[in-house]
JSON list of C-alpha atoms in Angstrom, two decimals:
[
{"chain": "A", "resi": 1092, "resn": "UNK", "atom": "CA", "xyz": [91.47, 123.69, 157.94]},
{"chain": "A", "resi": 1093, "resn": "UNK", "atom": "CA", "xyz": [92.35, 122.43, 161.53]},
{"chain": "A", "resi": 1094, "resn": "UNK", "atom": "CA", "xyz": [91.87, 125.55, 163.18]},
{"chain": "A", "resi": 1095, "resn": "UNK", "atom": "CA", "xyz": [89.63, 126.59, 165.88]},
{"chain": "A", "resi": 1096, "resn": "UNK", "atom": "CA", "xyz": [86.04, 126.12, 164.65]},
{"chain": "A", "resi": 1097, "resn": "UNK", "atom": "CA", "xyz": [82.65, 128.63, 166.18]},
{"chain": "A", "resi": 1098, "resn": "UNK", "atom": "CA", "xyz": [79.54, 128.91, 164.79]},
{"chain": "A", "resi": 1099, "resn": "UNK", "atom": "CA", "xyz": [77.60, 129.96, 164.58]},
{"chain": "A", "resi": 1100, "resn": "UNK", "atom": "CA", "xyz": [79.44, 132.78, 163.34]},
{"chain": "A", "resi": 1101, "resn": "UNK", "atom": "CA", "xyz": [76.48, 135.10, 163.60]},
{"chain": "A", "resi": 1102, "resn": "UNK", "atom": "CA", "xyz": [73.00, 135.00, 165.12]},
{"chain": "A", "resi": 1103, "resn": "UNK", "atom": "CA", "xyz": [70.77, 137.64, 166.09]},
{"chain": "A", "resi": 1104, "resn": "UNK", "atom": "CA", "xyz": [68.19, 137.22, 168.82]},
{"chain": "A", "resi": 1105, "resn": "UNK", "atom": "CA", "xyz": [65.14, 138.58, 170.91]},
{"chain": "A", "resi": 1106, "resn": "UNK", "atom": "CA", "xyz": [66.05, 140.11, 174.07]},
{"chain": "A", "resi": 1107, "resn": "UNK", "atom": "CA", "xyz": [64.93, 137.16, 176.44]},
{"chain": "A", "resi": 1108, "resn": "UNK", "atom": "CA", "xyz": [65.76, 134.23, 174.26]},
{"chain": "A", "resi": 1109, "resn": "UNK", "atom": "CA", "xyz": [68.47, 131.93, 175.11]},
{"chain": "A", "resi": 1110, "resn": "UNK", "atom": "CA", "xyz": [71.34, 131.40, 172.50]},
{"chain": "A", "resi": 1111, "resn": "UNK", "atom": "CA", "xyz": [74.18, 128.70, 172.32]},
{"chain": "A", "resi": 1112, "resn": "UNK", "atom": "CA", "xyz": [77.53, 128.74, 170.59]},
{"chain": "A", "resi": 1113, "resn": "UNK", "atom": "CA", "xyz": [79.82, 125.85, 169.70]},
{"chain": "A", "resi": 1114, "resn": "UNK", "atom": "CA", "xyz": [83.66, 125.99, 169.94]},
{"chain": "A", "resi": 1115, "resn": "UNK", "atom": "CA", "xyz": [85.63, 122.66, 168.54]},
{"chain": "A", "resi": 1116, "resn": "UNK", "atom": "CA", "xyz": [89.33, 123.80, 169.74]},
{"chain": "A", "resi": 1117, "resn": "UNK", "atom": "CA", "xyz": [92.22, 122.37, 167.26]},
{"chain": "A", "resi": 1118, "resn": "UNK", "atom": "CA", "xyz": [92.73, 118.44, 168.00]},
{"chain": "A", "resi": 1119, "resn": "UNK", "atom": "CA", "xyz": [94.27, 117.47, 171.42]},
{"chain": "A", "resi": 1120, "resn": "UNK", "atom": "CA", "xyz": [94.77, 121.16, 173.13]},
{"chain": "A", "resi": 1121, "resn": "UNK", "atom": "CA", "xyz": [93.38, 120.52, 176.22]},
{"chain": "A", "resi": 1122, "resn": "UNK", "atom": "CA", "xyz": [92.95, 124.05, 177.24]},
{"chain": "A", "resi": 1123, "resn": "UNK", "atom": "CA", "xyz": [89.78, 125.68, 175.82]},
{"chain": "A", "resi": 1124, "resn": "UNK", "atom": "CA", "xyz": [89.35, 129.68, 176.57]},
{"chain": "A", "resi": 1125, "resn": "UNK", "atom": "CA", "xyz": [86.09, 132.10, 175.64]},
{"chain": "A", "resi": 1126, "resn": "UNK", "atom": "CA", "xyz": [86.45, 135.68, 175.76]},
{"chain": "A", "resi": 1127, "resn": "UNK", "atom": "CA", "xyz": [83.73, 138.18, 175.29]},
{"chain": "A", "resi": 1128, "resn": "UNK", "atom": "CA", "xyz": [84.73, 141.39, 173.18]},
{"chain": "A", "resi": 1129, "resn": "UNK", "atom": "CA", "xyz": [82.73, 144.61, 172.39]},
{"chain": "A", "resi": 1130, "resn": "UNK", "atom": "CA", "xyz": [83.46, 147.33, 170.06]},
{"chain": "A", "resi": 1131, "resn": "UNK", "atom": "CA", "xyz": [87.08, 149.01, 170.38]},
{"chain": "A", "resi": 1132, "resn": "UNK", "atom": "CA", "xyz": [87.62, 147.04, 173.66]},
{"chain": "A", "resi": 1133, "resn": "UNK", "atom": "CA", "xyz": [89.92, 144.03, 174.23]},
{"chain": "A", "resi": 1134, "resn": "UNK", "atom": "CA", "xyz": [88.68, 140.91, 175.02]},
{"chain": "A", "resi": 1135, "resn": "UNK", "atom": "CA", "xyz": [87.13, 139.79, 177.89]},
{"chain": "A", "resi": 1136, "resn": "UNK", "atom": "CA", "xyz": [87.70, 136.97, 179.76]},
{"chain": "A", "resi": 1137, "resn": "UNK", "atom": "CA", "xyz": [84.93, 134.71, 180.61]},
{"chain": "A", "resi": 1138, "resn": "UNK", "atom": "CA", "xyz": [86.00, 130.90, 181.21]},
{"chain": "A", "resi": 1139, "resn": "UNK", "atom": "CA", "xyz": [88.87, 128.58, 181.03]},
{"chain": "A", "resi": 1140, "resn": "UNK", "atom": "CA", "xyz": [88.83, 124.83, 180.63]},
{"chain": "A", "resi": 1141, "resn": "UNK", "atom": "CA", "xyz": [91.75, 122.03, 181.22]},
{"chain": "A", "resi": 1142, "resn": "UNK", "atom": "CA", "xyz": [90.13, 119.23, 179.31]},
{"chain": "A", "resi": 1143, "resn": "UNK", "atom": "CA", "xyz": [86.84, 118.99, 180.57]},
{"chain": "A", "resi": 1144, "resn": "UNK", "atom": "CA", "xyz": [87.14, 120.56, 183.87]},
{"chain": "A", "resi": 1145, "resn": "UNK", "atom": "CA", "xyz": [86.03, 124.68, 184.23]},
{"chain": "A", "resi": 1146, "resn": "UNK", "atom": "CA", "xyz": [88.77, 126.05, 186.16]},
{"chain": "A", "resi": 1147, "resn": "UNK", "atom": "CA", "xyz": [88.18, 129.80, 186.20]},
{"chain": "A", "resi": 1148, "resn": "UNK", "atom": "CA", "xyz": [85.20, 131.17, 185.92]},
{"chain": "A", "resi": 1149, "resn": "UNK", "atom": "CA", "xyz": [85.49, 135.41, 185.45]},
{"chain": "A", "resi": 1150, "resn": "UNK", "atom": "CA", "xyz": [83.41, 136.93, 188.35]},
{"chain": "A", "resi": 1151, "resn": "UNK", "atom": "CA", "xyz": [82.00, 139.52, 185.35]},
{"chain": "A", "resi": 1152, "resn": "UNK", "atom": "CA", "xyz": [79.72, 136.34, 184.27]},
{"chain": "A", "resi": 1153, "resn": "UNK", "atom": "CA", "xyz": [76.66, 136.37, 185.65]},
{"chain": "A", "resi": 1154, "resn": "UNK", "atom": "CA", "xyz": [74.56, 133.41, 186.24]},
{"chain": "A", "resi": 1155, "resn": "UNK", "atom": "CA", "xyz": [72.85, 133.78, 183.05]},
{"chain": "A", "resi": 1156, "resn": "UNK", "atom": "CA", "xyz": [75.71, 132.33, 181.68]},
{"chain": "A", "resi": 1157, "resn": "UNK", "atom": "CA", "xyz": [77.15, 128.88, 181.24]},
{"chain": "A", "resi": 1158, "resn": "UNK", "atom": "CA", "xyz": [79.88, 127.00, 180.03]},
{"chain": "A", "resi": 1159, "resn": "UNK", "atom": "CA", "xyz": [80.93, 122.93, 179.31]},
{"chain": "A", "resi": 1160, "resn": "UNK", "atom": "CA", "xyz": [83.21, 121.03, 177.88]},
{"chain": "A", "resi": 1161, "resn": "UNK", "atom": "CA", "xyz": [81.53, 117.56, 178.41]},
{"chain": "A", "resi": 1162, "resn": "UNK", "atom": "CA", "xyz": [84.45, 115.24, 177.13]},
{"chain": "A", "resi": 1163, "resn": "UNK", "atom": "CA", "xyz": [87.10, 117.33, 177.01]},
{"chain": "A", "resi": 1164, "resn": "UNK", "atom": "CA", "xyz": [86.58, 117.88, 173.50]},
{"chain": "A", "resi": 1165, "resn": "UNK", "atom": "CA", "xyz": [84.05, 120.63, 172.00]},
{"chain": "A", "resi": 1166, "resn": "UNK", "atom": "CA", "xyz": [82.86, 123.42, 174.35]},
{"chain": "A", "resi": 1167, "resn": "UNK", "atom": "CA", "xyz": [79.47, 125.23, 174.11]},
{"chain": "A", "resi": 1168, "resn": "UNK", "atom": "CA", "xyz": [78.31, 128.06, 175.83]},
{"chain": "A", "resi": 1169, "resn": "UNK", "atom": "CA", "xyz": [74.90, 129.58, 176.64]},
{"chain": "A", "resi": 1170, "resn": "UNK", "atom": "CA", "xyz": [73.40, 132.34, 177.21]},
{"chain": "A", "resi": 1171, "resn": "UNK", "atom": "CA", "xyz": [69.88, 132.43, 179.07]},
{"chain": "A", "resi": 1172, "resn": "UNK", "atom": "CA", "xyz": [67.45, 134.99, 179.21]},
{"chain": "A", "resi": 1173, "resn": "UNK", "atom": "CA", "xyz": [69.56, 137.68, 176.71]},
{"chain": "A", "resi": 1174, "resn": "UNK", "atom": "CA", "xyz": [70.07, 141.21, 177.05]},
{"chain": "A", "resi": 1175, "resn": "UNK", "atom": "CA", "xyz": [71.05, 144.14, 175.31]},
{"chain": "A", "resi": 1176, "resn": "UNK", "atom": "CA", "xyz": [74.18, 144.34, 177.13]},
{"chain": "A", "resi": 1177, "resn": "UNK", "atom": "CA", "xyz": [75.41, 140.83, 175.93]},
{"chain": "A", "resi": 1178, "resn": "UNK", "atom": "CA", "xyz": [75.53, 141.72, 172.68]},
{"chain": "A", "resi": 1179, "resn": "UNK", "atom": "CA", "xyz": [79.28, 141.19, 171.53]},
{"chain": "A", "resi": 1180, "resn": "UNK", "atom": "CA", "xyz": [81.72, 139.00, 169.45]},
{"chain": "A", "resi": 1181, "resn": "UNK", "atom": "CA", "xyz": [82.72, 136.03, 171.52]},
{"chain": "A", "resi": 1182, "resn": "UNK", "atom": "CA", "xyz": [85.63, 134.33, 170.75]},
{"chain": "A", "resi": 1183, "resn": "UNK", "atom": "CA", "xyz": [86.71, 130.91, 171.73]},
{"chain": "A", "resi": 1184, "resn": "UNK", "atom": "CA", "xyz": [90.70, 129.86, 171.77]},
{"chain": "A", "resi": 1185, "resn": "UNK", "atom": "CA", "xyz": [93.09, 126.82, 172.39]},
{"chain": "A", "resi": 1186, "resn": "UNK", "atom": "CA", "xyz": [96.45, 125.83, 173.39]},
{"chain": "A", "resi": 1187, "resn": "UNK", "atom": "CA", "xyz": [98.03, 122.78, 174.13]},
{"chain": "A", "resi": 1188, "resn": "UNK", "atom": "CA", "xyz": [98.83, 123.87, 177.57]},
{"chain": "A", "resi": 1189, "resn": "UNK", "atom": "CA", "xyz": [101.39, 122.61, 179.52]},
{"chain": "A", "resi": 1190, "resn": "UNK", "atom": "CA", "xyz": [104.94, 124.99, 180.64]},
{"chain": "A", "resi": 1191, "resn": "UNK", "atom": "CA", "xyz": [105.97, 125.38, 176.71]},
{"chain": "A", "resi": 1192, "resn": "UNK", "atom": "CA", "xyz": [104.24, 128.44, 176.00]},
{"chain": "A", "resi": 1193, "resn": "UNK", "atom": "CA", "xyz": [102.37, 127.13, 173.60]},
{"chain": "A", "resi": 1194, "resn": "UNK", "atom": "CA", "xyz": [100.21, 129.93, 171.12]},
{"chain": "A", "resi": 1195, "resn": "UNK", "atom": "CA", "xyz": [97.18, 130.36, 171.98]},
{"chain": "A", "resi": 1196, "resn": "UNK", "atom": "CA", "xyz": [94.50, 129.95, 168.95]},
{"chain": "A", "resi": 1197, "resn": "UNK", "atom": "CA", "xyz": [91.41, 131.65, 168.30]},
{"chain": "A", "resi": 1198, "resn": "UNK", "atom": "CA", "xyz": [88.61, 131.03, 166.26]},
{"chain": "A", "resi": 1199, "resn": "UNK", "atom": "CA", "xyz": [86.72, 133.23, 163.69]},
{"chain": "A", "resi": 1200, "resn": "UNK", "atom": "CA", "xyz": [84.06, 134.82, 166.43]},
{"chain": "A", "resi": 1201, "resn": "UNK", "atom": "CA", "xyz": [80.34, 134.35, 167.11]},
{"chain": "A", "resi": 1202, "resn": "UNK", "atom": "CA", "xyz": [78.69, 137.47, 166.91]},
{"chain": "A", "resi": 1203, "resn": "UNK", "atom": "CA", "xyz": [75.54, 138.27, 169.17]},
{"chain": "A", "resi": 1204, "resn": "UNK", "atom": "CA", "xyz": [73.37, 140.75, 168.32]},
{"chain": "A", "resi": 1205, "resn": "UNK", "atom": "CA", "xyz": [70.38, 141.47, 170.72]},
{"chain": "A", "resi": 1206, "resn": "UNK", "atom": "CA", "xyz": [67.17, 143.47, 169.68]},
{"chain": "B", "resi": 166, "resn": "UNK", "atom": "CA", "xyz": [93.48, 141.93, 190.41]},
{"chain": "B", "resi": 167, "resn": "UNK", "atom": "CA", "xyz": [95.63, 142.17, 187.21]},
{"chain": "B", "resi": 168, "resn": "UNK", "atom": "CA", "xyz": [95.86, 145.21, 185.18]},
{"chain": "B", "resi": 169, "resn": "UNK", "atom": "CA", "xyz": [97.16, 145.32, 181.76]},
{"chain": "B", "resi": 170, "resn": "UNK", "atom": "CA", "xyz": [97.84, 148.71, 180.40]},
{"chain": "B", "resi": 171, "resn": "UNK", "atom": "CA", "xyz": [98.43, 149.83, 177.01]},
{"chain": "B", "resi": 172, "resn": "UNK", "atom": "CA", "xyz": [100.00, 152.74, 174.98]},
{"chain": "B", "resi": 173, "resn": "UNK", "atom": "CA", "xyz": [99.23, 154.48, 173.21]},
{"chain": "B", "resi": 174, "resn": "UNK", "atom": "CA", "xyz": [95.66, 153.75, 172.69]},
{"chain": "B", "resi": 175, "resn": "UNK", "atom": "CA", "xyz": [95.81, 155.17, 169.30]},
{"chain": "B", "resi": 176, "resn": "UNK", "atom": "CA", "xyz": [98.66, 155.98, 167.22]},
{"chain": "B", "resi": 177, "resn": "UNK", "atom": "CA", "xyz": [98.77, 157.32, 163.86]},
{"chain": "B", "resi": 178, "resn": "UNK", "atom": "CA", "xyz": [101.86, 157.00, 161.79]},
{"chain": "B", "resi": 179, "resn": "UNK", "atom": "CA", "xyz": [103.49, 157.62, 158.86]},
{"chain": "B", "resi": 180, "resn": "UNK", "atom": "CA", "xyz": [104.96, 155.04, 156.64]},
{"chain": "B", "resi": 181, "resn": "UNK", "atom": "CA", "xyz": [108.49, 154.37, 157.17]},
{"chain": "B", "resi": 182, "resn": "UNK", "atom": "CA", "xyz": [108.91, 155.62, 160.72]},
{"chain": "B", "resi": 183, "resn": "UNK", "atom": "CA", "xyz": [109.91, 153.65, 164.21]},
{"chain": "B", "resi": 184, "resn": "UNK", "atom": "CA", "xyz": [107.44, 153.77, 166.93]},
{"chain": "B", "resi": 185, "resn": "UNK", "atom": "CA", "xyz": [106.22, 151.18, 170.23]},
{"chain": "B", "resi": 186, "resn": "UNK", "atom": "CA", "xyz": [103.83, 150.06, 171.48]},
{"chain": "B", "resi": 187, "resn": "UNK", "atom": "CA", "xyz": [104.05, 149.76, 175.37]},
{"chain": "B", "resi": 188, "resn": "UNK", "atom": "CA", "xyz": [102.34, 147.05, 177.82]},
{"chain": "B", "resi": 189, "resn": "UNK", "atom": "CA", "xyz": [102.93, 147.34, 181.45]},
{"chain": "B", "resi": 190, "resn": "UNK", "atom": "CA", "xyz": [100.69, 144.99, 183.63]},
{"chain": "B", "resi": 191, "resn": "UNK", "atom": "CA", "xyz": [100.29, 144.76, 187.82]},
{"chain": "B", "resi": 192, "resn": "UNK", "atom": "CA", "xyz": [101.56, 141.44, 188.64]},
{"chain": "B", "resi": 193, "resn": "UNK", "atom": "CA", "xyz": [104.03, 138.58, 188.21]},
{"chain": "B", "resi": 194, "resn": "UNK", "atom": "CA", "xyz": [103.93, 136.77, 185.06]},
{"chain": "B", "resi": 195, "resn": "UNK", "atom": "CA", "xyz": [106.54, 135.35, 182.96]},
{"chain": "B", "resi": 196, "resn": "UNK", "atom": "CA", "xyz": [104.16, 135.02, 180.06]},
{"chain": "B", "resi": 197, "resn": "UNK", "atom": "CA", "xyz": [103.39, 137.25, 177.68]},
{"chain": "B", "resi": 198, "resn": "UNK", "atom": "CA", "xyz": [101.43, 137.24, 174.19]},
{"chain": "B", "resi": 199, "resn": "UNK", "atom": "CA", "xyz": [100.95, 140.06, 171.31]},
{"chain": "B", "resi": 200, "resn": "UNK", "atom": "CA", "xyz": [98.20, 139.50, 169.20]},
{"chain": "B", "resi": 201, "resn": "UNK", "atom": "CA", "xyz": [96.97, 141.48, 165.85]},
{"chain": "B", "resi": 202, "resn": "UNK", "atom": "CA", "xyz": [93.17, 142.06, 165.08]},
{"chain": "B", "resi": 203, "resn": "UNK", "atom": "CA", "xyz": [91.78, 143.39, 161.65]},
{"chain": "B", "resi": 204, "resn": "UNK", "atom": "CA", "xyz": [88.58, 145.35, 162.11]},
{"chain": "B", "resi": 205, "resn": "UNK", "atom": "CA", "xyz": [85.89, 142.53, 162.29]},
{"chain": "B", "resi": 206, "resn": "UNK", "atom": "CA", "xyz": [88.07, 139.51, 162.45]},
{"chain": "B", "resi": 207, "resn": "UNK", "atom": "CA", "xyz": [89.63, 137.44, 165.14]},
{"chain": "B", "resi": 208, "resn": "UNK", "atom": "CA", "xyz": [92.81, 138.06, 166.53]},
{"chain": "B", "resi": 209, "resn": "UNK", "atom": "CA", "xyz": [96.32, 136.26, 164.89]},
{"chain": "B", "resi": 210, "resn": "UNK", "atom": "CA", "xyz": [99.35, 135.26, 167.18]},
{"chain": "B", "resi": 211, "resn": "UNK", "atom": "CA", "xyz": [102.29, 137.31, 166.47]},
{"chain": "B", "resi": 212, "resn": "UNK", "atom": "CA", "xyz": [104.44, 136.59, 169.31]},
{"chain": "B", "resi": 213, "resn": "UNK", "atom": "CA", "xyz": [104.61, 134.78, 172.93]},
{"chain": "B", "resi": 214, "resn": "UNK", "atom": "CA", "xyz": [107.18, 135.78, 175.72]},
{"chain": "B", "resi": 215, "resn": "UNK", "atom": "CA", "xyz": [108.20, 133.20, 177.64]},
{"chain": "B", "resi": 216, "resn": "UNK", "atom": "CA", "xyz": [111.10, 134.54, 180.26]},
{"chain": "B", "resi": 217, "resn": "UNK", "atom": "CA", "xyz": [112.45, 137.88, 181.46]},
{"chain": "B", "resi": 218, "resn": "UNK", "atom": "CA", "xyz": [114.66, 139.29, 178.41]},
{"chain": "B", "resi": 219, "resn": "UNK", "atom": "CA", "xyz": [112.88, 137.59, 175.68]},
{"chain": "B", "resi": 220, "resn": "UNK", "atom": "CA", "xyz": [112.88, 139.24, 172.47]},
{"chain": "B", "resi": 221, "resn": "UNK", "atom": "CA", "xyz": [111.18, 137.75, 169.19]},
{"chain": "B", "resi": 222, "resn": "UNK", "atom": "CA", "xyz": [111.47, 139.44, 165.74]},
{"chain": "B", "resi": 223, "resn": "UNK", "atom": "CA", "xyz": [109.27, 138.91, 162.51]},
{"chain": "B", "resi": 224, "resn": "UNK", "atom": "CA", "xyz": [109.87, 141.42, 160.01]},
{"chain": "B", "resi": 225, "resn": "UNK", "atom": "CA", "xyz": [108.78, 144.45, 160.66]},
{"chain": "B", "resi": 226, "resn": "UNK", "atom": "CA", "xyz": [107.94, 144.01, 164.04]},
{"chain": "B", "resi": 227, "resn": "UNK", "atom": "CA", "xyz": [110.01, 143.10, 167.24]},
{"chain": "B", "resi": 228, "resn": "UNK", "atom": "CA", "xyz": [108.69, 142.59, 170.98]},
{"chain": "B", "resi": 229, "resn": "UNK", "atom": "CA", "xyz": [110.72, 142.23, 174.30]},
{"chain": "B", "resi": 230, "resn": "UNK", "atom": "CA", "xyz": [109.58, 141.14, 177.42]},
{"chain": "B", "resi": 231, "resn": "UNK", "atom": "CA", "xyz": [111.41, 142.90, 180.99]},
{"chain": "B", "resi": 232, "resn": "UNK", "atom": "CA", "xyz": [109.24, 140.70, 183.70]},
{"chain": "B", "resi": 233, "resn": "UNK", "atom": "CA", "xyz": [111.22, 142.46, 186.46]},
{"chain": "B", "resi": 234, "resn": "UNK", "atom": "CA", "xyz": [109.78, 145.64, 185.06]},
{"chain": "B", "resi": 235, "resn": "UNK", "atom": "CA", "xyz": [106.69, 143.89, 183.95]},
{"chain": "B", "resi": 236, "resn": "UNK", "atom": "CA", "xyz": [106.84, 145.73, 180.71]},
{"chain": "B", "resi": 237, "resn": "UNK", "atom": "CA", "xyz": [106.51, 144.44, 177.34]},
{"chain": "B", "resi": 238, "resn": "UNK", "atom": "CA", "xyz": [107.35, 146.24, 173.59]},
{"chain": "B", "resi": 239, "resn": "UNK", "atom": "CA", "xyz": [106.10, 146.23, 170.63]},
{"chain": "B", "resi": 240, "resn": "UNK", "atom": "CA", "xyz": [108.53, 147.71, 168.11]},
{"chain": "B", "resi": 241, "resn": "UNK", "atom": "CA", "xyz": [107.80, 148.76, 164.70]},
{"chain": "B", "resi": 242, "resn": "UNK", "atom": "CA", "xyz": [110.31, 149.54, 162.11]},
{"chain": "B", "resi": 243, "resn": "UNK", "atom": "CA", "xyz": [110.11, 151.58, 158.94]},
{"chain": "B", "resi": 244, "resn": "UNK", "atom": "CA", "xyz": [106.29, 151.31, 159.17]},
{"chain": "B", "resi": 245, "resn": "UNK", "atom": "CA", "xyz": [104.22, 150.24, 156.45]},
{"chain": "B", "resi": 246, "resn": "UNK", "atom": "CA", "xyz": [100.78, 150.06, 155.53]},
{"chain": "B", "resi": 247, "resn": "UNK", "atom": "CA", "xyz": [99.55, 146.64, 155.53]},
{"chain": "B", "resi": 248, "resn": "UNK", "atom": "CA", "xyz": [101.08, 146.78, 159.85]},
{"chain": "B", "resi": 249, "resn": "UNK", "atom": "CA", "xyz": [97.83, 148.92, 160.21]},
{"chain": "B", "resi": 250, "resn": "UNK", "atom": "CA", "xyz": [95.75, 146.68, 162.39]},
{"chain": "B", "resi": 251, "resn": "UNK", "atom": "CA", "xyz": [94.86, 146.90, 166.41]},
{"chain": "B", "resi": 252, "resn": "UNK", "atom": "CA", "xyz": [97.29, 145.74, 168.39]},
{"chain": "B", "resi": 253, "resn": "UNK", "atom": "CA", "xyz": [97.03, 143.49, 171.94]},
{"chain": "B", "resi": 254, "resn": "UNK", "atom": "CA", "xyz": [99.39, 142.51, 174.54]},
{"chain": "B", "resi": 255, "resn": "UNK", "atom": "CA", "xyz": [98.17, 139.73, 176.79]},
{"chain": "B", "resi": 256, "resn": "UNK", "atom": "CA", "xyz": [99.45, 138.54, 180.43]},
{"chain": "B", "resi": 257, "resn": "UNK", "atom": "CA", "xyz": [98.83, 135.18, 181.44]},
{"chain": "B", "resi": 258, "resn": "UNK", "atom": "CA", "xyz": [98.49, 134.72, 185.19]},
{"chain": "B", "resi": 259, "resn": "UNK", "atom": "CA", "xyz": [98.67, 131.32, 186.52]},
{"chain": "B", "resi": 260, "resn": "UNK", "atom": "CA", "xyz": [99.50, 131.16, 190.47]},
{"chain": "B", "resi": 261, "resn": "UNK", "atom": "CA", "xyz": [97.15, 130.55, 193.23]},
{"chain": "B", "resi": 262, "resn": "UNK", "atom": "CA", "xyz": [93.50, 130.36, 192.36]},
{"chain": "B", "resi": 263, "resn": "UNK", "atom": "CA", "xyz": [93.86, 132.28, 189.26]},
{"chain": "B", "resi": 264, "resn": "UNK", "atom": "CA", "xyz": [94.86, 130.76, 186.13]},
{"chain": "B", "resi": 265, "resn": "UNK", "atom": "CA", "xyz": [93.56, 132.83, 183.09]},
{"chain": "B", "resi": 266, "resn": "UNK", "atom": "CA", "xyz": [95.22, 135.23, 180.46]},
{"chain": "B", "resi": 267, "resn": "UNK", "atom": "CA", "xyz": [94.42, 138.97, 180.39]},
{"chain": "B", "resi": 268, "resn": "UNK", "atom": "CA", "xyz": [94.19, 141.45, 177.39]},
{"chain": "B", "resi": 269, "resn": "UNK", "atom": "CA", "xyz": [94.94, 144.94, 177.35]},
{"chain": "B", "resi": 270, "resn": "UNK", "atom": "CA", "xyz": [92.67, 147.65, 175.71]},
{"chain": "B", "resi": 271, "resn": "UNK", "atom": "CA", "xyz": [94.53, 147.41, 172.48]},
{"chain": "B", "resi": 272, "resn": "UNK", "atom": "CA", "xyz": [96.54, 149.75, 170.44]},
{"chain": "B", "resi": 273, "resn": "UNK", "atom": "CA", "xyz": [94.49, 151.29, 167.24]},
{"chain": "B", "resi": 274, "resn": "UNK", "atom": "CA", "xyz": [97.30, 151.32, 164.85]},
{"chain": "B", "resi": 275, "resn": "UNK", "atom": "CA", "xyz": [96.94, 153.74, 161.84]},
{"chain": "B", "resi": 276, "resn": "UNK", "atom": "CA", "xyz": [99.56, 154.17, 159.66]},
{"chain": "B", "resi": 277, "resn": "UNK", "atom": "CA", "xyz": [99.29, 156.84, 156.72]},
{"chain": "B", "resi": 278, "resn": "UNK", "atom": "CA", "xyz": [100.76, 156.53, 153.06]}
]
């Protein structure tokens, strides 16, 4: 499958503890989303990359949270010091970018649960 | 800031009937994406708007874009089961500083026997 890959795809975690997910987008898209998404709410959106450059950055993230996409390739993002509040499915996407239109793909999820 | 609106937020439907779904969002974008989500899954690509009058069609389901209006559709035809799912329209703004892609609150789709 040459999808877009997260895991992991579930992890829970003490309030205070910092978690990490792992997004591998489908070969050669260059642009690499993540989007937060709660219960019966749309998703959220958090952070875009063009190849390994962060160009939007939501103003809902706080500075507990952090993003990379070191070479333009896999993306991880952190969360430090979790809360109750963060706990949520978040979902990672791709697209070849460009003026096509290309889909957007998203992976599977990562779901964070914080006790 | 960009506002995506949806509705209905819930419909519930018999099988076999017509209804839409309606997105209207603030600002200019030539872009738009529907999206399907299972309870507990990701979401699947059903269709992406490129230009003012686009319409797309797969099976059941049809959507339109009107970018002068900014209003997108979502039509279902002779619903069935299986189309019971949420339902997202998505704006992508790219012009000035902002460059990201906006979801609506979804439409809870629920369609009876």
């Amino acid at each position: 499958d040459t999808g877009v890959s997260q895991n992991p795809r579930h992890k829970i975690t003490k309030r205070g503890q910092n978690v990490t997910f792992r997004c591998d987008p489908i070969s050669e898209h260059n642009r690499l989303y993540w989007y937060r998404q709660t219960l019966g709410q749309g998703p959220e959106f958090l952070t875009y990359f063009q190849n390994e450059a962060q160009l939007e950055k939501s103003r809902l993230l706080s500075d507990r949270f952090s993003a990379e996409r070191p070479k333009g390739s896999f993306s991880t993002l952190e969360i430090q010091r979790t809360e109750q509040g963060d706990s949520a499915m978040y979902l990672c996407a791709s697209t070849r970018g460009g003026d096509s239109g290309n889909t957007i793909y998203f992976g599977e999820g990562s779901w964070l649960t914080v006790v | 800031e960009l506002k995506v609106e949806q509705n209905p937020l819930f419909l519930s439907m018999q099988e076999g009937k017509n209804y839409t779904i309606y997105c209207n969002y603030s600002t200019t974008s030539d872009r738009l994406y529907w999206y399907r989500q299972d309870p507990g899954k990701s979401l699947e690509s059903l269709f992406v708007l490129l230009s003012n009058g686009a319409v797309k069609q797969e099976g059941r389901l049809m959507a339109s874009l009107d970018t002068k209006a900014r209003l997108s559709t979502l039509h279902i035809t002779a619903a069935v089961h299986d189309l019971s799912a949420t339902y997202f329209c998505a704006v992508d703004i790219s012009w000035g500083r902002d460059d990201k892609i906006i979801f609506g609150k979804g439409t809870r789709l629920h369609i009876l026997p």
